[in-house]
Amino acid sequence: ALPIFYTQLVVQYNRYMGHVLKNVGGVYETFKSVEEKGDVYTPTPVAVQKSAMNFLQTQLFTTPKWLLDNSILNKISSPVANERLQTVQTNVLKSLLDKGRLYRLTTSSTRFNNATYSLHEMMEDTRKGIFAELSSHQATDVFRRNLQKTYVSQLGDLINPSGSSAAAPVLRAGPAVDVENTDVVSEAKAQLKKLAASIQANKGSINDATSVNHFDDLQDRIKHILDPK
């Protein structure tokens, strides 16, 4: 019964995080009759989007240790198996940085101006949250290192898409959109450059060899993404 209970708990946790995630880059659709006034499409309020981002950062991306009770995990799974929590974290982060969501943020800013969460602000909030250890000078844990590598990899895919990902349609209403010539790629490059600079400036203040090795690795990955010669 214990493995089933834990699995169901993680499934519900994943589902709830998915509901929160929908607010970031969200657009409300309110169908109206011809006689009714007001817009059909309106942006999810900025405060709601930023609150959703903060919730993801504090309740999911900051390792939720309450889901990592070894007295339970040691009874239901081998440590060589991928932790279920890590899968939830990775999937949500990839969806947050999905090119369709990022492109929707740019088009929403064009349509709704300051009434919506801008791409730049959302990407700034994401980077600062995912890499909070660089400002706090704290060691990373294995879950955070996995997230941080996923972040760099996801932005790398936006900048240098593989053949399969380049051909994949953006998940949005309407025709597929190629983001290569949009602000999405420009913002992704800018964020990786800021991250590389932050790593260089702060890794020396982190007194943990595994974390430092991890950040050295990320610097190499970023360099290859930005200059893949």
XYZ file of N, CA and C in Angstrom:
687
model
N 0.814 -1.207 0.000
C 0.000 0.000 0.000
C 0.850 1.260 0.000
N 2.015 1.203 0.667
C 2.878 2.380 0.770
C 3.391 2.855 -0.587
N 3.893 1.934 -1.457
C 4.327 2.410 -2.781
C 3.203 3.055 -3.577
N 1.984 2.501 -3.479
C 0.848 3.054 -4.221
C 0.502 4.442 -3.695
N 0.495 4.580 -2.364
C 0.182 5.881 -1.761
C 1.194 6.930 -2.201
N 2.476 6.587 -2.151
C 3.515 7.553 -2.512
C 3.412 7.918 -3.989
N 3.184 6.921 -4.819
C 3.059 7.187 -6.259
C 1.875 8.107 -6.530
N 0.750 7.856 -5.882
C -0.424 8.703 -6.069
C -0.164 10.125 -5.572
N 0.581 10.253 -4.483
C 0.917 11.572 -3.950
C 1.731 12.366 -4.956
N 2.734 11.718 -5.557
C 3.573 12.396 -6.538
C 2.770 12.749 -7.787
N 1.878 11.870 -8.201
C 1.030 12.145 -9.368
C 0.174 13.377 -9.115
N -0.438 13.453 -7.937
C -1.269 14.610 -7.604
C -0.430 15.883 -7.503
N 0.754 15.757 -6.972
C 1.685 16.887 -6.864
C 2.047 17.396 -8.257
N 2.345 16.477 -9.170
C 2.672 16.830 -10.544
C 1.489 17.516 -11.222
N 0.306 16.996 -11.000
C -0.896 17.562 -11.618
C -1.143 18.981 -11.112
N -0.955 19.184 -9.827
C -1.176 20.506 -9.255
C -0.172 21.509 -9.808
N 1.091 21.095 -9.933
C 2.106 21.991 -10.488
C 1.784 22.334 -11.943
N 1.193 21.393 -12.662
C 0.775 21.669 -14.031
C -0.295 22.735 -14.095
N -1.220 22.709 -13.139
C -2.268 23.734 -13.090
C -1.664 25.113 -12.804
N -0.694 25.155 -11.898
C -0.031 26.423 -11.581
C 0.718 26.940 -12.806
N 1.400 26.047 -13.484
C 2.214 26.414 -14.646
C 1.394 27.077 -15.744
N 0.136 26.668 -15.906
C -0.704 27.210 -16.972
C -0.880 28.724 -16.870
N -0.677 29.280 -15.681
C -0.847 30.722 -15.513
C 0.271 31.526 -16.161
N 1.462 30.941 -16.288
C 2.608 31.666 -16.841
C 2.457 31.734 -18.359
N 2.317 32.957 -18.874
C 2.046 33.117 -20.294
C 0.604 32.830 -20.643
N -0.256 32.831 -19.623
C -1.650 32.480 -19.849
C -2.461 33.585 -20.505
N -3.477 33.165 -21.234
C -4.429 34.087 -21.865
C -5.829 33.571 -21.575
N -6.679 34.434 -21.037
C -8.065 34.057 -20.769
C -8.893 34.195 -22.047
N -9.765 33.239 -22.258
C -10.682 33.268 -23.399
C -12.113 33.248 -22.862
N -12.813 34.351 -23.028
C -14.178 34.468 -22.530
C -15.117 34.700 -23.711
N -15.826 33.675 -24.118
C -16.707 33.802 -25.281
C -17.861 34.754 -24.979
N -18.189 35.597 -25.933
C -19.243 36.586 -25.759
C -20.162 36.579 -26.978
N -21.374 36.964 -26.731
C -22.309 37.141 -27.838
C -22.020 38.479 -28.506
N -22.631 38.703 -29.649
C -22.410 39.957 -30.382
C -22.801 41.160 -29.533
N -23.834 40.987 -28.697
C -24.336 42.106 -27.909
C -23.467 42.411 -26.683
N -22.680 41.445 -26.240
C -21.892 41.641 -25.029
C -20.658 42.494 -25.298
N -20.336 43.346 -24.323
C -19.164 44.201 -24.439
C -17.938 43.514 -23.847
N -16.774 44.048 -24.203
C -15.538 43.522 -23.647
C -14.818 42.582 -24.593
N -13.532 42.365 -24.306
C -12.689 41.519 -25.148
C -12.909 40.042 -24.851
N -12.753 39.247 -25.879
C -12.794 37.799 -25.709
C -11.475 37.312 -25.115
N -10.357 37.882 -25.586
C -9.036 37.452 -25.136
C -8.405 38.515 -24.246
N -8.017 38.110 -23.048
C -7.337 38.998 -22.110
C -6.194 38.234 -21.451
N -5.132 38.927 -21.074
C -4.000 38.219 -20.469
C -4.280 37.833 -19.023
N -3.706 36.731 -18.596
C -3.701 36.430 -17.171
C -2.992 37.580 -16.465
N -3.585 38.170 -15.425
C -2.961 39.331 -14.780
C -1.503 39.089 -14.403
N -0.689 40.127 -14.518
C 0.738 40.013 -14.229
C 0.961 39.467 -12.823
N 0.206 39.971 -11.860
C 0.376 39.525 -10.469
C 0.130 38.028 -10.325
N -0.843 37.506 -11.066
C -1.144 36.073 -11.008
C -0.009 35.266 -11.632
N 0.512 35.752 -12.766
C 1.612 35.050 -13.434
C 2.864 35.036 -12.565
N 3.174 36.169 -11.951
C 4.364 36.239 -11.105
C 4.181 35.412 -9.840
N 2.972 35.365 -9.328
C 2.694 34.534 -8.165
C 2.871 33.056 -8.505
N 2.435 32.673 -9.709
C 2.614 31.290 -10.149
C 4.093 30.962 -10.280
N 4.862 31.882 -10.847
C 6.301 31.666 -10.973
C 6.942 31.500 -9.589
N 6.582 32.365 -8.656
C 7.144 32.284 -7.307
C 6.765 30.965 -6.634
N 5.548 30.517 -6.871
C 5.099 29.253 -6.287
C 5.935 28.094 -6.824
N 6.164 28.067 -8.120
C 6.981 27.003 -8.711
C 8.395 27.025 -8.152
N 8.942 28.232 -7.994
C 10.310 28.342 -7.493
C 10.426 27.844 -6.050
N 9.454 28.185 -5.221
C 9.557 27.852 -3.796
C 9.035 26.458 -3.453
N 8.043 25.983 -4.202
C 7.397 24.720 -3.850
C 7.819 23.533 -4.709
N 8.507 23.785 -5.820
C 8.930 22.690 -6.695
C 10.415 22.752 -7.008
N 10.882 23.881 -7.538
C 12.280 23.963 -7.949
C 13.230 24.017 -6.755
N 12.821 24.668 -5.659
C 13.551 24.515 -4.400
C 13.204 23.135 -3.879
N 14.188 22.276 -3.738
C 13.942 20.862 -3.486
C 12.931 20.637 -2.354
N 11.760 20.075 -2.664
C 10.737 19.812 -1.636
C 11.108 18.563 -0.834
N 11.853 18.767 0.218
C 12.411 17.643 0.976
C 11.344 16.800 1.658
N 10.153 17.368 1.815
C 9.089 16.586 2.447
C 8.678 15.390 1.594
N 9.033 15.425 0.296
C 8.749 14.294 -0.587
C 9.918 13.308 -0.662
N 10.961 13.578 0.122
C 12.177 12.757 0.059
C 12.454 12.085 1.393
N 11.436 11.510 1.964
C 11.557 10.808 3.243
C 12.195 9.442 2.994
N 13.455 9.297 3.398
C 14.172 8.049 3.128
C 13.545 6.848 3.821
N 12.840 7.089 4.918
C 12.178 5.967 5.596
C 11.082 5.370 4.727
N 10.584 6.165 3.780
C 9.600 5.667 2.811
C 10.305 5.176 1.547
N 11.193 6.011 0.996
C 11.845 5.683 -0.278
C 12.645 4.388 -0.194
N 13.280 4.127 0.935
C 14.084 2.915 1.078
C 13.234 1.645 1.108
N 11.940 1.815 1.258
C 11.043 0.658 1.267
C 10.364 0.417 -0.077
N 10.429 1.408 -0.984
C 9.639 1.275 -2.215
C 10.445 1.374 -3.497
N 11.724 1.844 -3.434
C 12.480 1.969 -4.684
C 13.968 1.872 -4.436
N 14.666 1.368 -5.444
C 16.120 1.285 -5.392
C 16.712 2.671 -5.657
N 17.829 3.016 -5.013
C 18.434 4.330 -5.262
C 19.001 4.496 -6.666
N 19.123 3.407 -7.433
C 19.624 3.542 -8.800
C 18.537 4.016 -9.747
N 17.295 3.941 -9.310
C 16.192 4.403 -10.155
C 16.087 5.921 -10.087
N 15.624 6.539 -11.172
C 15.395 7.982 -11.155
C 14.328 8.317 -10.119
N 14.619 9.308 -9.312
C 13.629 9.734 -8.337
C 12.424 10.334 -9.061
N 11.237 10.002 -8.607
C 10.026 10.521 -9.236
C 9.991 12.042 -9.178
N 10.456 12.592 -8.065
C 10.453 14.041 -7.902
C 11.297 14.721 -8.961
N 12.440 14.142 -9.254
C 13.320 14.729 -10.263
C 12.626 14.795 -11.620
N 11.863 13.774 -11.935
C 11.125 13.757 -13.199
C 10.089 14.866 -13.239
N 9.368 15.068 -12.136
C 8.369 16.141 -12.076
C 9.055 17.496 -12.268
N 10.139 17.732 -11.551
C 10.847 19.005 -11.651
C 11.307 19.273 -13.088
N 11.915 18.265 -13.688
C 12.456 18.422 -15.037
C 11.350 18.704 -16.050
N 10.263 17.965 -15.970
C 9.179 18.147 -16.931
C 8.545 19.525 -16.821
N 8.359 20.014 -15.592
C 7.757 21.330 -15.412
C 8.696 22.418 -15.918
N 9.982 22.303 -15.637
C 10.933 23.310 -16.111
C 10.993 23.329 -17.634
N 10.991 22.161 -18.253
C 11.012 22.114 -19.719
C 9.758 22.750 -20.301
N 8.622 22.511 -19.669
C 7.384 23.120 -20.139
C 7.402 24.632 -19.928
N 7.958 25.079 -18.802
C 8.067 26.511 -18.543
C 8.897 27.199 -19.617
N 9.941 26.517 -20.093
C 10.846 27.089 -21.093
C 10.549 26.578 -22.504
N 9.377 26.017 -22.681
C 8.966 25.548 -24.007
C 8.861 26.721 -24.981
N 9.284 26.525 -26.211
C 9.308 27.635 -27.164
C 7.913 28.194 -27.449
N 6.891 27.341 -27.353
C 5.531 27.828 -27.557
C 5.110 28.804 -26.474
N 5.429 28.470 -25.219
C 5.085 29.354 -24.115
C 5.868 30.670 -24.223
N 7.153 30.576 -24.534
C 7.982 31.780 -24.640
C 7.539 32.675 -25.793
N 7.166 32.051 -26.898
C 6.678 32.858 -28.027
C 5.355 33.529 -27.680
N 4.509 32.819 -26.930
C 3.229 33.400 -26.515
C 3.451 34.615 -25.617
N 4.503 34.587 -24.818
C 4.827 35.742 -23.981
C 5.192 36.951 -24.840
N 5.917 36.717 -25.930
C 6.285 37.848 -26.805
C 5.068 38.395 -27.530
N 4.203 37.528 -28.030
C 3.025 38.007 -28.759
C 2.028 38.668 -27.809
N 1.956 38.168 -26.570
C 1.060 38.790 -25.595
C 1.538 40.189 -25.234
N 2.846 40.364 -25.124
C 3.378 41.695 -24.823
C 3.070 42.669 -25.950
N 3.122 42.183 -27.195
C 2.794 43.035 -28.336
C 1.315 43.415 -28.317
N 0.475 42.464 -27.975
C -0.968 42.692 -27.974
C -1.435 43.481 -26.755
N -0.932 43.105 -25.567
C -1.476 43.659 -24.329
C -0.552 44.649 -23.630
N 0.633 44.872 -24.188
C 1.609 45.806 -23.616
C 1.954 45.442 -22.169
N 1.913 46.412 -21.261
C 2.338 46.188 -19.884
C 1.321 45.435 -19.035
N 0.219 45.039 -19.635
C -0.815 44.319 -18.890
C -0.465 42.850 -18.709
N 0.649 42.418 -19.288
C 1.016 41.014 -19.183
C 2.481 40.871 -18.799
N 2.864 39.679 -18.408
C 4.219 39.310 -18.003
C 5.095 39.307 -19.251
N 6.151 40.107 -19.262
C 6.992 40.163 -20.455
C 7.942 38.969 -20.502
N 8.376 38.622 -21.693
C 9.334 37.533 -21.864
C 10.594 37.793 -21.055
N 11.123 39.011 -21.140
C 12.369 39.326 -20.442
C 12.212 39.178 -18.935
N 11.119 39.691 -18.386
C 10.928 39.613 -16.934
C 10.748 38.168 -16.484
N 9.999 37.401 -17.256
C 9.795 35.995 -16.906
C 11.118 35.233 -16.942
N 11.946 35.498 -17.953
C 13.224 34.796 -18.066
C 14.204 35.230 -16.977
N 14.152 36.485 -16.606
C 14.987 36.960 -15.499
C 14.585 36.261 -14.203
N 13.295 36.194 -13.940
C 12.809 35.549 -12.721
C 13.163 34.060 -12.697
N 13.072 33.418 -13.865
C 13.396 31.992 -13.937
C 14.863 31.750 -13.622
N 15.749 32.482 -14.288
C 17.195 32.284 -14.072
C 17.598 32.560 -12.624
N 17.123 33.674 -12.084
C 17.506 34.033 -10.720
C 17.023 33.003 -9.701
N 15.847 32.433 -9.951
C 15.331 31.423 -9.039
C 16.051 30.097 -9.163
N 16.249 29.649 -10.383
C 16.904 28.361 -10.612
C 18.348 28.380 -10.123
N 18.985 29.537 -10.198
C 20.395 29.647 -9.799
C 20.571 30.520 -8.555
N 19.653 30.387 -7.612
C 19.704 31.194 -6.393
C 20.987 30.955 -5.599
N 21.580 29.772 -5.738
C 22.807 29.471 -4.997
C 23.956 30.401 -5.365
N 23.922 30.963 -6.575
C 25.010 31.849 -6.983
C 24.979 33.165 -6.212
N 23.805 33.589 -5.792
C 23.703 34.820 -5.000
C 23.798 34.541 -3.503
N 23.348 33.361 -3.087
C 23.417 33.014 -1.653
C 24.732 32.345 -1.286
N 25.505 31.927 -2.319
C 26.797 31.258 -2.132
C 26.654 29.965 -1.332
N 25.532 29.270 -1.574
C 25.276 27.998 -0.921
C 25.590 26.834 -1.857
N 25.853 25.678 -1.268
C 26.076 24.475 -2.062
C 24.772 24.042 -2.725
N 24.904 23.357 -3.849
C 23.741 22.801 -4.543
C 23.521 21.358 -4.103
N 22.292 20.869 -4.233
C 22.067 19.441 -4.028
C 21.861 18.793 -5.398
N 21.736 17.477 -5.421
C 21.680 16.760 -6.690
C 20.451 17.135 -7.509
N 19.352 17.468 -6.843
C 18.136 17.849 -7.564
C 18.312 19.220 -8.218
N 18.926 20.140 -7.494
C 19.165 21.468 -8.059
C 20.157 21.383 -9.221
N 21.167 20.559 -9.091
C 22.140 20.435 -10.189
C 21.475 19.873 -11.441
N 20.573 18.922 -11.258
C 19.838 18.380 -12.399
C 18.982 19.462 -13.062
N 18.296 20.263 -12.245
C 17.476 21.350 -12.778
C 18.324 22.364 -13.528
N 19.452 22.725 -12.962
C 20.306 23.737 -13.572
C 20.895 23.256 -14.896
N 21.251 21.998 -14.963
C 21.724 21.447 -16.238
C 20.583 21.406 -17.263
N 19.396 21.060 -16.797
C 18.225 21.037 -17.684
C 17.949 22.431 -18.234
N 18.056 23.448 -17.390
C 17.847 24.843 -17.807
C 18.794 25.201 -18.951
N 20.077 24.927 -18.765
C 21.061 25.261 -19.800
C 20.784 24.475 -21.076
N 20.467 23.209 -20.930
C 20.167 22.373 -22.095
C 18.942 22.870 -22.849
N 17.913 23.279 -22.113
C 16.682 23.743 -22.748
C 16.926 25.027 -23.531
N 17.687 25.961 -22.953
C 18.004 27.181 -23.696
C 18.914 26.867 -24.882
N 19.790 25.892 -24.714
C 20.629 25.477 -25.829
C 19.819 24.952 -26.993
N 18.746 24.216 -26.694
C 17.884 23.696 -27.756
C 17.143 24.820 -28.488
N 16.849 25.912 -27.776
C 16.212 27.059 -28.429
C 17.176 27.746 -29.384
N 18.432 27.823 -28.976
C 19.443 28.538 -29.769
C 19.952 27.685 -30.923
N 20.214 26.412 -30.641
C 20.736 25.485 -31.654
C 19.839 24.258 -31.717
N 18.655 24.399 -32.309
C 17.716 23.272 -32.314
C 18.230 22.115 -33.148
N 17.974 20.903 -32.659
C 18.292 19.721 -33.453
C 17.281 19.611 -34.578
N 17.540 18.720 -35.510
C 16.629 18.574 -36.646
C 15.215 18.242 -36.216
N 15.080 17.338 -35.214
C 13.749 16.913 -34.781
C 13.024 18.033 -34.051
N 13.746 18.738 -33.141
C 13.078 19.800 -32.401
C 12.780 20.993 -33.282
N 13.627 21.238 -34.289
C 13.385 22.365 -35.189
C 12.134 22.127 -36.026
N 11.889 20.845 -36.329
C 10.735 20.535 -37.169
C 9.438 20.450 -36.374
N 9.560 20.337 -35.046
C 8.364 20.182 -34.222
C 7.568 21.477 -34.184
N 6.258 21.389 -34.321
C 5.449 22.605 -34.275
C 5.363 23.172 -32.872
N 5.227 24.471 -32.783
C 4.994 25.111 -31.499
C 3.587 24.765 -31.036
N 3.443 24.412 -29.745
C 2.140 24.009 -29.220
C 1.328 25.252 -28.871
N 0.618 25.753 -29.827
C -0.206 26.937 -29.617
C -1.317 26.918 -30.647
N -2.371 27.689 -30.417
C -3.449 27.765 -31.389
C -2.947 28.450 -32.649
N -3.377 27.967 -33.816
C -2.952 28.585 -35.054
C -1.802 27.816 -35.679
N -1.203 28.361 -36.709
C -0.142 27.670 -37.419
C 1.131 27.552 -36.600
N 1.951 26.554 -36.962
C 3.231 26.371 -36.286
C 4.114 27.596 -36.528
N 4.928 27.943 -35.526
C 5.781 29.119 -35.617
C 7.231 28.723 -35.392
N 8.111 29.184 -36.253
C 9.539 28.985 -36.094
C 10.071 30.162 -35.278
N 10.636 29.880 -34.106
C 11.067 30.969 -33.224
C 12.474 31.476 -33.536
N 13.130 30.920 -34.557
C 14.513 31.286 -34.847
C 14.692 32.789 -35.008
N 13.758 33.437 -35.656
C 13.888 34.870 -35.934
C 13.015 35.723 -35.017
N 12.751 35.224 -33.830
C 11.959 35.972 -32.852
C 12.843 36.389 -31.681
N 12.240 37.137 -30.757
C 12.967 37.569 -29.563
C 13.279 36.416 -28.626
N 12.662 35.267 -28.832
C 12.887 34.118 -27.960
C 14.354 33.702 -27.976
N 14.945 33.592 -29.159
C 16.342 33.186 -29.264
C 17.267 34.263 -28.704
N 16.970 35.513 -28.989
C 17.789 36.611 -28.472
C 17.795 36.606 -26.949
N 16.635 36.386 -26.362
C 16.533 36.369 -24.900
C 17.262 35.162 -24.320
N 17.150 34.025 -24.979
C 17.844 32.822 -24.502
C 19.352 33.046 -24.483
N 19.886 33.650 -25.528
C 21.326 33.940 -25.569
C 21.721 34.910 -24.464
N 20.916 35.944 -24.272
C 21.218 36.936 -23.242
C 21.230 36.298 -21.855
N 20.294 35.407 -21.600
C 20.223 34.759 -20.293
C 21.423 33.846 -20.053
N 21.863 33.138 -21.062
C 23.045 32.282 -20.895
C 24.308 33.109 -20.678
N 24.413 34.240 -21.348
C 25.571 35.114 -21.126
C 25.573 35.657 -19.703
N 24.402 36.060 -19.206
C 24.306 36.548 -17.823
C 24.637 35.432 -16.840
N 24.173 34.232 -17.142
C 24.442 33.108 -16.259
C 25.937 32.797 -16.215
N 26.576 32.783 -17.370
C 28.014 32.505 -17.418
C 28.789 33.537 -16.598
N 28.409 34.801 -16.718
C 29.079 35.857 -15.965
C 28.848 35.695 -14.466
N 27.635 35.324 -14.089
C 27.318 35.129 -12.678
C 28.079 33.951 -12.087
N 28.194 32.877 -12.860
C 28.964 31.716 -12.403
C 30.417 32.112 -12.174
N 30.990 32.824 -13.135
C 32.381 33.227 -13.023
C 32.614 34.119 -11.800
N 31.661 34.989 -11.523
C 31.817 35.947 -10.423
C 31.588 35.315 -9.048
N 30.805 34.233 -8.989
C 30.367 33.740 -7.680
C 30.811 32.331 -7.305
N 31.252 31.532 -8.242
C 31.551 30.134 -7.897
C 32.696 30.014 -6.897
N 33.611 30.983 -6.903
C 34.720 30.938 -5.961
C 34.304 31.116 -4.518
N 33.083 31.600 -4.299
C 32.589 31.814 -2.934
C 31.801 30.626 -2.409
N 31.669 29.579 -3.212
C 30.916 28.389 -2.804
C 31.900 27.324 -2.332
N 31.798 26.954 -1.086
C 32.750 26.036 -0.476
C 32.247 24.594 -0.551
N 32.077 24.122 -1.776
C 31.606 22.746 -1.983
C 32.142 22.276 -3.328
N 33.016 21.275 -3.307
C 33.712 20.845 -4.521
C 32.751 20.356 -5.596
N 31.717 19.603 -5.215
C 30.769 19.085 -6.198
C 30.036 20.221 -6.895
N 29.641 21.233 -6.124
C 28.951 22.384 -6.710
C 29.859 23.152 -7.657
N 31.110 23.345 -7.257
C 32.057 24.071 -8.113
C 32.299 23.302 -9.402
N 32.485 21.982 -9.308
C 32.657 21.170 -10.518
C 31.445 21.286 -11.428
N 30.285 21.297 -10.828
C 29.033 21.443 -11.578
C 28.997 22.773 -12.323
N 29.360 23.861 -11.650
C 29.324 25.166 -12.301
C 30.411 25.291 -13.367
N 31.560 24.650 -13.142
C 32.585 24.604 -14.194
C 32.031 23.915 -15.441
N 31.332 22.827 -15.225
C 30.714 22.079 -16.316
C 29.706 22.949 -17.059
N 28.881 23.679 -16.314
C 27.894 24.546 -16.959
C 28.565 25.630 -17.794
N 29.665 26.166 -17.301
C 30.398 27.169 -18.094
C 30.850 26.585 -19.424
N 31.350 25.353 -19.402
C 31.780 24.696 -20.641
C 30.596 24.481 -21.572
N 29.470 24.066 -21.021
C 28.285 23.820 -21.848
C 27.782 25.119 -22.486
N 27.766 26.184 -21.701
C 27.301 27.469 -22.223
C 28.213 27.964 -23.322
N 29.511 27.823 -23.118
C 30.465 28.254 -24.128
C 30.250 27.501 -25.445
N 29.985 26.212 -25.329
C 29.760 25.415 -26.546
C 28.456 25.799 -27.225
N 27.433 26.112 -26.444
C 26.147 26.523 -27.026
C 26.285 27.840 -27.783
N 26.969 28.795 -27.164
C 27.076 30.122 -27.764
C 28.099 30.175 -28.891
N 29.055 29.258 -28.866
C 30.089 29.225 -29.914
C 30.412 27.768 -30.223
N 29.536 27.090 -30.979
C 29.670 25.652 -31.185
C 30.670 25.237 -32.249
N 31.709 26.002 -32.440
C 32.695 25.671 -33.489
C 33.554 24.503 -33.052
